[in-house]
CSV table of C-alpha atoms and ligand atoms in Angstrom, one decimal:
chain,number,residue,atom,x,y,z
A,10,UNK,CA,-18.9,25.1,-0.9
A,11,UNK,CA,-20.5,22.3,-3.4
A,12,UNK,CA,-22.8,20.5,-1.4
A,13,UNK,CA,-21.9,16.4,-1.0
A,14,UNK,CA,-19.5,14.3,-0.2
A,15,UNK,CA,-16.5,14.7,-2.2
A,16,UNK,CA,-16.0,11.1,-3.7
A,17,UNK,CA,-12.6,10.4,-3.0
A,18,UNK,CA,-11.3,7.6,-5.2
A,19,UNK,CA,-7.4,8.2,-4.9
A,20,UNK,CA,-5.5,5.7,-3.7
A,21,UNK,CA,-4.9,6.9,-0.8
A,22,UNK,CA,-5.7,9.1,2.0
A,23,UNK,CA,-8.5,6.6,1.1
A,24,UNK,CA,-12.0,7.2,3.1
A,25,UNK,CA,-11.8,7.5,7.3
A,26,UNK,CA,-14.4,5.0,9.2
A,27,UNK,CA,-16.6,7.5,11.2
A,28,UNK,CA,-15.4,5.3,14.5
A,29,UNK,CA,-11.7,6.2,13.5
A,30,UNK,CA,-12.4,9.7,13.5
A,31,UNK,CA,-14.3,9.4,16.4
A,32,UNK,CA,-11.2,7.5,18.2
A,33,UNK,CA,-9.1,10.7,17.3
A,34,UNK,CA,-11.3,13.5,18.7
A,35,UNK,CA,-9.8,12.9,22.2
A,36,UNK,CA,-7.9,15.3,24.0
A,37,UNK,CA,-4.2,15.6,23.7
A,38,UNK,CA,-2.2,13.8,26.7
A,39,UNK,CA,1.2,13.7,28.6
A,40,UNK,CA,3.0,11.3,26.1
A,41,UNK,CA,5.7,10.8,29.3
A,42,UNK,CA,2.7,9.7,31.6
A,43,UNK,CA,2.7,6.5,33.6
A,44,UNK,CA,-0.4,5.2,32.0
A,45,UNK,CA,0.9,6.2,28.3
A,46,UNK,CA,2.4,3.1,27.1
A,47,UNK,CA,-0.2,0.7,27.2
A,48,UNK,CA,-1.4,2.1,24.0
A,49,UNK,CA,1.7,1.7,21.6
A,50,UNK,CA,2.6,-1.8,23.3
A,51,UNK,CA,-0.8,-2.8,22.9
A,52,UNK,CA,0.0,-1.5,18.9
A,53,UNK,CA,3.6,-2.9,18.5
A,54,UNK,CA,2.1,-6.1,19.4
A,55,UNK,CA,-0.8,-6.1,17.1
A,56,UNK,CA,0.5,-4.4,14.3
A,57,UNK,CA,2.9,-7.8,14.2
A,58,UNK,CA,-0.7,-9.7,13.8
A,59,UNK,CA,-1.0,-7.5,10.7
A,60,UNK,CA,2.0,-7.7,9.3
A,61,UNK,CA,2.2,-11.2,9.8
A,62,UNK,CA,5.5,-11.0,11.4
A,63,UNK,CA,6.5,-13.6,14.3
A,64,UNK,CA,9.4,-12.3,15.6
A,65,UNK,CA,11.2,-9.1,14.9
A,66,UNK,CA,9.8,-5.2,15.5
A,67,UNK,CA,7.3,-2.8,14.7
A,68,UNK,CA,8.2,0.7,14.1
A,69,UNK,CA,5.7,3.6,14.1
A,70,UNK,CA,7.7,6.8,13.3
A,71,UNK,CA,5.7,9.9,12.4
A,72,UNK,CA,6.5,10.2,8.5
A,73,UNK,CA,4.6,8.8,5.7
A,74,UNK,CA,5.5,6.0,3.2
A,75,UNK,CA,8.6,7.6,1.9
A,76,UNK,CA,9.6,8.3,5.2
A,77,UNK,CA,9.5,4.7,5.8
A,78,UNK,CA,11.9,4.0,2.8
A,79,UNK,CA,14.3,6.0,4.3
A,80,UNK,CA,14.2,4.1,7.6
A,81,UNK,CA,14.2,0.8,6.4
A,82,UNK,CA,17.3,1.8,4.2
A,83,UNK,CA,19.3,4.3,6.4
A,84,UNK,CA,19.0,1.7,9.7
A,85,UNK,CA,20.1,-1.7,7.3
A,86,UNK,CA,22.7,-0.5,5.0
A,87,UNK,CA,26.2,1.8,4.5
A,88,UNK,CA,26.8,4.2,1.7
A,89,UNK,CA,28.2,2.6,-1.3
A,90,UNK,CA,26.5,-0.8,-0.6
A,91,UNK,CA,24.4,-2.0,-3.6
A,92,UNK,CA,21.0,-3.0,-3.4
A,93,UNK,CA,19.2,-4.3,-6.7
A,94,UNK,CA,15.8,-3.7,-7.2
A,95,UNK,CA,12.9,-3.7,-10.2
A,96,UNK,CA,11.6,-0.8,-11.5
A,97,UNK,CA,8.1,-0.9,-12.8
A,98,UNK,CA,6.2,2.3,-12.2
A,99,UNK,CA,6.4,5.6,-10.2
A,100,UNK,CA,7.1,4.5,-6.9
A,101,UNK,CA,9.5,2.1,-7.2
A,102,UNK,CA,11.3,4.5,-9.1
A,103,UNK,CA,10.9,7.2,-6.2
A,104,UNK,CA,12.5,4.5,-3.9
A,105,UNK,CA,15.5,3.4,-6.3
A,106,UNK,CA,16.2,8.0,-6.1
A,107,UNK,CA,16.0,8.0,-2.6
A,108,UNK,CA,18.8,4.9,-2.1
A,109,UNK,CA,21.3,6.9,-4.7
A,110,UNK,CA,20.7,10.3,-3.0
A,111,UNK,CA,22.0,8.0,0.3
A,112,UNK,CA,24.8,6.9,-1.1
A,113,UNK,CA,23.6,3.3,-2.0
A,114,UNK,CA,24.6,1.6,-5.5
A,115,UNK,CA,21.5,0.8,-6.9
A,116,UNK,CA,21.3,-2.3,-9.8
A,117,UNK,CA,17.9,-1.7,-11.3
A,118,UNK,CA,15.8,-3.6,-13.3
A,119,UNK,CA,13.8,-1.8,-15.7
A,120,UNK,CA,10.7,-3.3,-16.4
A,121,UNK,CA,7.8,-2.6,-18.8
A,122,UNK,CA,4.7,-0.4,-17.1
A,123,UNK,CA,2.7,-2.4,-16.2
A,124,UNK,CA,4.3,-5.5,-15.4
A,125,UNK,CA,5.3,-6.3,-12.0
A,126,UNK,CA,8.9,-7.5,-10.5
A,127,UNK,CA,10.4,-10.1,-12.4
A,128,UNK,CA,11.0,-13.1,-10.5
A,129,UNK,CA,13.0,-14.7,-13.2
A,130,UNK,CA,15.3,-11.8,-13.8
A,131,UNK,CA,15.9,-11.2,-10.1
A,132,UNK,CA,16.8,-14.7,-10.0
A,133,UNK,CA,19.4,-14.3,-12.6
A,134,UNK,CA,21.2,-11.7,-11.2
A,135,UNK,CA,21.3,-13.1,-7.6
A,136,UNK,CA,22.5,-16.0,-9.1
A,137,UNK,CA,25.3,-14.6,-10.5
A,138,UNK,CA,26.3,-12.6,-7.9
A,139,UNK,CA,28.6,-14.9,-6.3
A,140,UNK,CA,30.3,-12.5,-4.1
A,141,UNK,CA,27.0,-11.5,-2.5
A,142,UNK,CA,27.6,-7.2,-3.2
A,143,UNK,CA,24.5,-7.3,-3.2
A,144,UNK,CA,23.1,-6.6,0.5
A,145,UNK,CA,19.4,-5.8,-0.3
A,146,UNK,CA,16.7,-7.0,-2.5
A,147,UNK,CA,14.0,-4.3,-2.7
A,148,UNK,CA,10.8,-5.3,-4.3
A,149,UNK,CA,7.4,-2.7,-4.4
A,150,UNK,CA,4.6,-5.2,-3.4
A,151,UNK,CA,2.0,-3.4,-5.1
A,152,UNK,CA,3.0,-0.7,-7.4
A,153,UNK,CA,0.6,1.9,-6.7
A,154,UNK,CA,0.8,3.9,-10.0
A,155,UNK,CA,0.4,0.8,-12.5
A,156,UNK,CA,-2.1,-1.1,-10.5
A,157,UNK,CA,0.0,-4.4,-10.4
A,158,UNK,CA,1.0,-6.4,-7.3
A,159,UNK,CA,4.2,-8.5,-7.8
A,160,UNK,CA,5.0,-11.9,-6.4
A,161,UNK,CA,7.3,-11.0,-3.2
A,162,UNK,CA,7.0,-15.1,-2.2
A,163,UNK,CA,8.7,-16.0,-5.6
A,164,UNK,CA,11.7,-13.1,-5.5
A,165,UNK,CA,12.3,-14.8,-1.6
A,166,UNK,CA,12.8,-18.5,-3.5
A,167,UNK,CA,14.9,-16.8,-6.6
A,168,UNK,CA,17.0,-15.6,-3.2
A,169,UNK,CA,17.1,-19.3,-1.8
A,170,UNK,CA,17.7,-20.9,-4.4
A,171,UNK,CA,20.9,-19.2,-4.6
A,172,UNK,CA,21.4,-19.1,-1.1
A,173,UNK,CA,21.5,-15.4,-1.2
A,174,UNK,CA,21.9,-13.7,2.4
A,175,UNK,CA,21.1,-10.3,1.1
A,176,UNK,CA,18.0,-8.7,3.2
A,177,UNK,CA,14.1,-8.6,1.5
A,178,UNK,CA,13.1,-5.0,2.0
A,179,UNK,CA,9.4,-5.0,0.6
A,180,UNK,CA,7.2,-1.4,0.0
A,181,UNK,CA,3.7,-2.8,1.1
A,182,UNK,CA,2.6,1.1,1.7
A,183,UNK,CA,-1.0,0.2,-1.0
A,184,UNK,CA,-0.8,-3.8,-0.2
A,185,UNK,CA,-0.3,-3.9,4.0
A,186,UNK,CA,-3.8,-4.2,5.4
A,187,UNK,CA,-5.9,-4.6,2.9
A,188,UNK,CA,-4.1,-7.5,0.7
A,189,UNK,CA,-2.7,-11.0,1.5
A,190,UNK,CA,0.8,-10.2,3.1
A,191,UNK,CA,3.1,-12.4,4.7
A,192,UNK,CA,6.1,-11.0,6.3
A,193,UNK,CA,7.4,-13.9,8.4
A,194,UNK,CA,6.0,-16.8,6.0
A,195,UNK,CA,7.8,-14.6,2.5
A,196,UNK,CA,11.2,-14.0,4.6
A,197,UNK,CA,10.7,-10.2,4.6
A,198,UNK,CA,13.3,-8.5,6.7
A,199,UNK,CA,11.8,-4.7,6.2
A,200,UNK,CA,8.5,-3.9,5.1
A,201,UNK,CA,7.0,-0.3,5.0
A,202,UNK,CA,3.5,0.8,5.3
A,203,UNK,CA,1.8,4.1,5.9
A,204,UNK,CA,-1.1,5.0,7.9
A,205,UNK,CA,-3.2,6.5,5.1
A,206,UNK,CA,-4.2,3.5,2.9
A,207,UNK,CA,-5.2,0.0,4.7
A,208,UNK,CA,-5.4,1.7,7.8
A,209,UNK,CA,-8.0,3.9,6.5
A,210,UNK,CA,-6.3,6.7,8.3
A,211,UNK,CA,-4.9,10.4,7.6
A,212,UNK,CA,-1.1,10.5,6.1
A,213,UNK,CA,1.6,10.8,9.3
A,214,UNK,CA,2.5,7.4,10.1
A,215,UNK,CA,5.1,5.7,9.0
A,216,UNK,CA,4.4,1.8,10.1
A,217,UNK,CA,7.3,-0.6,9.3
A,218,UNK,CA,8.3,-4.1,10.3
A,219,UNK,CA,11.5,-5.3,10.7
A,220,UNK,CA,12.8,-8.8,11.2
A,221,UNK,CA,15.4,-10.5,13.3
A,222,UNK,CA,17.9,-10.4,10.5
A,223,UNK,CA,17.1,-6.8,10.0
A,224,UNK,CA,17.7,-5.8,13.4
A,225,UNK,CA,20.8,-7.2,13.6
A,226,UNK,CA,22.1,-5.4,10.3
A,227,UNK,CA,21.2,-2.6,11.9
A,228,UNK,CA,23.8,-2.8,14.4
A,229,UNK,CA,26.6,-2.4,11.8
A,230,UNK,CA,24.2,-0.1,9.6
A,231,UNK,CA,26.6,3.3,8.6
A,232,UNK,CA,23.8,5.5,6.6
A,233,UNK,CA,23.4,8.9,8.4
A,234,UNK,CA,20.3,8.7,10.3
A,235,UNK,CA,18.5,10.4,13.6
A,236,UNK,CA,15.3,10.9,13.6
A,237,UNK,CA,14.8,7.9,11.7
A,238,UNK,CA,16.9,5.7,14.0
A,239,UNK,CA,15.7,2.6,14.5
A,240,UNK,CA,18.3,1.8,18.3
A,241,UNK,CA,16.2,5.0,20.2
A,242,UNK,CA,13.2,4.2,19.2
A,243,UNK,CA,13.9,0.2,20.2
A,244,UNK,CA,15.3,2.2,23.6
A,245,UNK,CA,12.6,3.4,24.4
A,246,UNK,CA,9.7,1.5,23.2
A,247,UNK,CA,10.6,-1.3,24.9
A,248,UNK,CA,8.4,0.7,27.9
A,249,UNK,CA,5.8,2.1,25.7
A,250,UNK,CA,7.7,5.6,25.0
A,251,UNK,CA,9.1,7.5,22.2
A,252,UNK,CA,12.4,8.9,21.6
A,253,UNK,CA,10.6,12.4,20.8
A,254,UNK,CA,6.7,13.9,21.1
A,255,UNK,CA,4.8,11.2,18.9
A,256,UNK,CA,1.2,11.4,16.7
A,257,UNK,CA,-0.7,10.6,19.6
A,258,UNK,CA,-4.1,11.4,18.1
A,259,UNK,CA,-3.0,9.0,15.5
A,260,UNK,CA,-1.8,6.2,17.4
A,261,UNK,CA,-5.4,6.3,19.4
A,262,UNK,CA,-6.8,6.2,15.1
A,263,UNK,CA,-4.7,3.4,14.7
A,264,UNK,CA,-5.9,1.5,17.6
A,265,UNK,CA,-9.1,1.6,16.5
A,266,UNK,CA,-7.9,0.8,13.0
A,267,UNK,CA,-6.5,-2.4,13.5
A,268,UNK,CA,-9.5,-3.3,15.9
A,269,UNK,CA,-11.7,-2.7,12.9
A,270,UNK,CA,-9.4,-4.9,10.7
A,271,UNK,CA,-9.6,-7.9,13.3
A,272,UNK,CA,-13.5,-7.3,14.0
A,273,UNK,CA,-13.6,-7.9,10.1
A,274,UNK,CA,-11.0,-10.4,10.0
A,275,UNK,CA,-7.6,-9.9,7.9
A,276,UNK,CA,-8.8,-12.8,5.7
A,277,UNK,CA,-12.3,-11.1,5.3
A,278,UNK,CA,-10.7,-7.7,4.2
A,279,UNK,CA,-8.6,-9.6,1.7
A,280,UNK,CA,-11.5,-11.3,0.0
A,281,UNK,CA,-13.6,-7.8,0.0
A,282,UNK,CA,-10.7,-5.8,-1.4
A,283,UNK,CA,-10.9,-8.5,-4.2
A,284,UNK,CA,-14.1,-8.8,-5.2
A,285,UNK,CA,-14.8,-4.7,-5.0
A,286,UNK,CA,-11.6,-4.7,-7.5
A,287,UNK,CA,-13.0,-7.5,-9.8
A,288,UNK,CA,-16.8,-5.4,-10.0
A,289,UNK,CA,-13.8,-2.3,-10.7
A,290,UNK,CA,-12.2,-4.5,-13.5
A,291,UNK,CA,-15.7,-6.2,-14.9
A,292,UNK,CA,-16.9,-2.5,-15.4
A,293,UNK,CA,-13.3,-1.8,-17.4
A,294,UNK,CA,-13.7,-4.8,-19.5
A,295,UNK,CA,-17.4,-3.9,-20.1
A,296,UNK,CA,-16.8,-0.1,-21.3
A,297,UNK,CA,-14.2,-1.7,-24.1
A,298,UNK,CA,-11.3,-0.2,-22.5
A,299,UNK,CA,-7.6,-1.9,-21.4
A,300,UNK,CA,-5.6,-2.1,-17.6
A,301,UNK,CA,-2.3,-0.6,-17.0
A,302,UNK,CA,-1.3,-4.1,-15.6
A,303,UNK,CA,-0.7,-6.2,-18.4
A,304,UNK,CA,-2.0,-9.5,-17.8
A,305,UNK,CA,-4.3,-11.3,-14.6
A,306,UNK,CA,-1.5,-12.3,-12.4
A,307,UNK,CA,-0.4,-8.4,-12.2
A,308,UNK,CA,-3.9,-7.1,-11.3
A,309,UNK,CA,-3.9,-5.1,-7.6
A,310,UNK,CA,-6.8,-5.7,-5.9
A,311,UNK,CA,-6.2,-2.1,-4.2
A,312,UNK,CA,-5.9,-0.1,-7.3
A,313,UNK,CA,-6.9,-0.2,-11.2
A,314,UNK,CA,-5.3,2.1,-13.7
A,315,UNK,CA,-7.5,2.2,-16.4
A,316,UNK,CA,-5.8,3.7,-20.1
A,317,UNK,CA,-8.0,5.7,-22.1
A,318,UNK,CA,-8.3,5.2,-25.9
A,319,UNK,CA,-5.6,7.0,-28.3
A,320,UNK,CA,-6.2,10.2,-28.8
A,321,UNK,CA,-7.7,11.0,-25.6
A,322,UNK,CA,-5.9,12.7,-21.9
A,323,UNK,CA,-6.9,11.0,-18.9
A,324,UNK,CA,-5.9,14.5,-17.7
A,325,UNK,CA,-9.2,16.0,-18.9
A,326,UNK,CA,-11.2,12.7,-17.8
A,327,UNK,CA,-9.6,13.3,-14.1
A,328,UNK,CA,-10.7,17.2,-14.3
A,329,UNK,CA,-13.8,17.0,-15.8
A,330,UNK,CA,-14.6,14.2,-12.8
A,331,UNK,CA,-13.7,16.6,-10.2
A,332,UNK,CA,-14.9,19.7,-11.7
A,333,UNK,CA,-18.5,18.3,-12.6
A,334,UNK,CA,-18.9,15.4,-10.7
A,335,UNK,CA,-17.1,16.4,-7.3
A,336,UNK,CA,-15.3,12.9,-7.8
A,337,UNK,CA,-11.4,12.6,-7.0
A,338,UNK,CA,-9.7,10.0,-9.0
A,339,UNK,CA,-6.2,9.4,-9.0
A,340,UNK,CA,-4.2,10.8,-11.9
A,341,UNK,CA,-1.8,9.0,-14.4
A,342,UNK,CA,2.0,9.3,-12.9
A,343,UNK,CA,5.2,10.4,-14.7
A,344,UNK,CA,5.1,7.8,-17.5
A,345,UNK,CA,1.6,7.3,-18.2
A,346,UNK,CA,0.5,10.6,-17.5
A,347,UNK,CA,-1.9,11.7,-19.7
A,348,UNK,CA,-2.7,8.0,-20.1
A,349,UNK,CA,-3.9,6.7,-17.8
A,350,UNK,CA,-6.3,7.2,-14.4
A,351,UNK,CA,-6.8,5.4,-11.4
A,352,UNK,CA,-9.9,4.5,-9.5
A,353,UNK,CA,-8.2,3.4,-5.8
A,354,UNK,CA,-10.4,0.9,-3.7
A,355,UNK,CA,-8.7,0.3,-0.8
A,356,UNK,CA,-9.5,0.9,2.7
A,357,UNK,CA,-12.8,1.4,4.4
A,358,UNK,CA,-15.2,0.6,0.9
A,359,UNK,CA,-18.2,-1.3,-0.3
A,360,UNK,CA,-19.8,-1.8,-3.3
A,361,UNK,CA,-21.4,1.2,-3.4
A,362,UNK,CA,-19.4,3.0,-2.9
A,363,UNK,CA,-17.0,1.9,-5.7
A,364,UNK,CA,-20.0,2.4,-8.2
A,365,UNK,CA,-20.0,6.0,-7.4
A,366,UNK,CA,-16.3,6.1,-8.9
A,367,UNK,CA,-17.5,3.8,-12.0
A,368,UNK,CA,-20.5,6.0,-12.7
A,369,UNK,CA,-18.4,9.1,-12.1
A,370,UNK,CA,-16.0,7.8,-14.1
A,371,UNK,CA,-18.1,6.3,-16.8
A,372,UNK,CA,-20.1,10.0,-16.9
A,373,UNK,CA,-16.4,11.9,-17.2
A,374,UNK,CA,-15.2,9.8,-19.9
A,375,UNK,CA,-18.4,10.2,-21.9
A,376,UNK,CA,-18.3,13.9,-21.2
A,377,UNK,CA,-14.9,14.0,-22.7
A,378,UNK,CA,-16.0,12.1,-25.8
A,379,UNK,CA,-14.6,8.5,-25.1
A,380,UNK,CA,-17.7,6.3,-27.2
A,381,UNK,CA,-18.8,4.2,-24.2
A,382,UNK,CA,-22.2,2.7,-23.6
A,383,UNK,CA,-24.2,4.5,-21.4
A,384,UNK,CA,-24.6,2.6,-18.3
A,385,UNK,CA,-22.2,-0.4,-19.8
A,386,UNK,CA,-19.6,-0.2,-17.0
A,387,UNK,CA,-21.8,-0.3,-14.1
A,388,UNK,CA,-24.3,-2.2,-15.3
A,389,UNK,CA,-21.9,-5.1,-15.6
A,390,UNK,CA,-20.4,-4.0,-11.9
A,391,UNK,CA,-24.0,-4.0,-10.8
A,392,UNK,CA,-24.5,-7.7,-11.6
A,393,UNK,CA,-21.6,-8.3,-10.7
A,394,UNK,CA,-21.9,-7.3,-6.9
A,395,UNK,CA,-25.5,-9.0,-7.1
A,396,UNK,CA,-24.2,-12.3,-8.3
A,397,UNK,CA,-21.0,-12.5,-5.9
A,398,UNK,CA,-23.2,-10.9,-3.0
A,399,UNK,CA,-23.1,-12.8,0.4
A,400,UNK,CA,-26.4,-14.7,0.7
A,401,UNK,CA,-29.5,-12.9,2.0
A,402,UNK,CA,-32.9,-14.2,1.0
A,403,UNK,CA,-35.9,-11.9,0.9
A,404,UNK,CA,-37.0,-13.2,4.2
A,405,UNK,CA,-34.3,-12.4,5.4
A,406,UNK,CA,-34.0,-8.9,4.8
A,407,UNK,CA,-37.4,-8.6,6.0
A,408,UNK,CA,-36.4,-9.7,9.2
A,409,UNK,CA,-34.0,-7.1,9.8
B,5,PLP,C1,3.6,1.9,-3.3
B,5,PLP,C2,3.9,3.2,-2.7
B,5,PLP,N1,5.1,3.4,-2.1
B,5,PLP,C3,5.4,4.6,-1.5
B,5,PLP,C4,4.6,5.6,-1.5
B,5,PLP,C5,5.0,6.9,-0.8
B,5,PLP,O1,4.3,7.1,0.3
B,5,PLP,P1,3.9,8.5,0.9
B,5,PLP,O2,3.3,9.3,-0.1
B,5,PLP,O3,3.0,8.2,2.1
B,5,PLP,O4,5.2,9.1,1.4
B,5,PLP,C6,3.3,5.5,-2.0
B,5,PLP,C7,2.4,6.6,-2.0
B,5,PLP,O5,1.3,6.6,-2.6
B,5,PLP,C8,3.0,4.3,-2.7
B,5,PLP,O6,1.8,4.1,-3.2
């Protein structure tokens, strides 16, 4: 047993609230009861709040991210229809697999590592699909593995501006609840989140929101699917029930998830998210070193992948971390394995706690034999979080 907290700086399971955890410990119930569905129609209609979405549908399946892929594409889409989509990292790789092992024809983009989707390129391609074969747009909001967040507004006006009908399926899994996102406002007919990154809870939850448009395709939709079928579980949680034994633990977690997210305010947990990742990226800049994510407009206030000099494995900065330091970072995917790793600061975080991933970090890399100044990383995150802290004079602080 090695006494401590283990600092967990993956992104994502990302760290449980004590009040979420204490919302789970309840016993398990009669999911068929009469007094069951107030709890998921009290969730259906606030996870819409979250998602920004005015009309259309929450899901909650059990699943996880991935799971939610599936749904969004299995309930919206037949085999052999094509879908185009960007591919700029690890995930949105995974989720241009999973369309081709269902049959879809998938027109990818390939895009540089650490750039995000290209608004122009989409464009083009819209553009010159005049026949509209294309029936889905799929864009990764914030690709996870690169630490860049892509501009899902400007690949809805590349699809206006061609008056293309095709539906805007988004993978929001690291951006949903802890980074602006606008489902209804950006024309997003599927978006998919999971229950172990904004919502600060365990991985079991597949969370995704559907639109109008989305629902309707789904009516013609010819992809096998049951479990993931989007017509039983609109069946029957209409009254507040499932089409099969749901989390329920989790559901009473996610309750009090999204009340902590609206007792800080959506807007509030956007502007923290951001200024923890700009003490992240101050610390990067300070130790000398480089972002995946290529230029500002890229940068993911959720995650940073940070690349180690030449002639170094991020590997052996990741284990010596864990092994010394009791400090779980998030490893380099695939691609830039090896060269990069990821500090993820999403969810229920502070300040302080991000400098235990910096100094961690900062202690690893040294230990591996990366020249960094002692201290230069957080020092500059430390002043950092001073200068940009909310205001709180000395009398202040004495008062409380
Ligand atoms: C952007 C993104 N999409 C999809 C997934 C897959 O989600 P899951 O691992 O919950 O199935 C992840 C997981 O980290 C992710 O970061």
């Amino acid at each position: 047993m090695r006494p401590g907290n283990n600092g967990l700086f993956i992104p994502g399971p990302t760290n449980m609230p004590h009040t979420l955890r204490q919302a789970m410990d309840v016993p398990l119930e009669d999911h068929r009861s009469p007094t069951f569905p107030e709890l998921p129609l009290s969730l259906f209609k606030d996870l819409k709040q979250v998602f920004k979405l005015d009309r259309g549908q929450v899901f909650i399946f059990p699943g996880s991210g991935t799971g939610g892929w599936e749904a969004a594409i299995t309930n919206t889409l037949s085999p052999g229809d094509t879908v185009l989509e960007s591919v700029f990292g690890q995930f949105s790789h995974l989720w241009v697999d999973l369309c081709q092992r269902h049959g879809l024809n998938v027109e990818t983009i390939e895009v540089e590592w650490g750039e995000g989707a290209p608004v122009e390129l989409y464009a083009e391609r819209l553009a010159a699909d005049k026949e509209h074969k294309i029936k889905a747009v799929l864009v990764c909001h914030n690709e996870t593995a690169t630490g860049v967040t892509s501009d899902v507004a400007g690949v809805r006006q590349a699809m206006d501006a061609c008056d293309h009908p095709a539906l805007l399926m988004v993978d929001g899994v690291s951006s949903i609840a802890s980074i602006d996102f606008r489902m209804s406002e950006w024309g997003i007919d599927l978006a998919v989140s999971g229950s172990q990154k904004g919502f600060m809870l365990p991985a079991g939850l597949s969370i995704i929101g559907a639109s109008e448009k989305a629902l309707d395709a789904s009516k013609e939709a010819k992809c096998a699917k049951c479990y993931f079928d989007f017509v039983d579980m609109i069946n029957a949680n209409k009254d507040g029930y499932f089409p099969y034994t749901p989390a329920t633990t989790l559901l009473h977690g996610l309750r009090a998830s999204i009340d902590l997210l609206f007792s800080e305010g959506l807007d509030k947990v956007f502007k923290r998210h951001h200024r923890i990742a700009e003490g992240v990226r101050t610390a990067v800049d300070a130790w000398g070193l480089s972002l995946c994510a290529k230029e500002p407009k890229w940068y993911s206030d959720t995650v940073s992948a940070i690349c180690v000099p030449d002639g170094f494995d991020a590997n052996h900065v990741l284990s010596m971390a864990y092994d010394r330091y009791n400090l779980s970072l998030g490893a380099g995917l695939s691609k830039v394995s090896g060269r990069v790793f990821r500090i993820g600061h999403l969810g229920w975080i502070n300040e302080l706690m991000v400098m235990q991933a910096l100094a961690g970090s900062e202690m690893a890399m040294r230990d591996v034999g990366i020249e960094i100044e002692p201290g230069s990383g957080v020092g500059a995150a430390e002043e950092y979080y001073r200068q940009t802290a909310e205001p709180v004079t000395l009398q202040d602080a004495k008062a409380s």
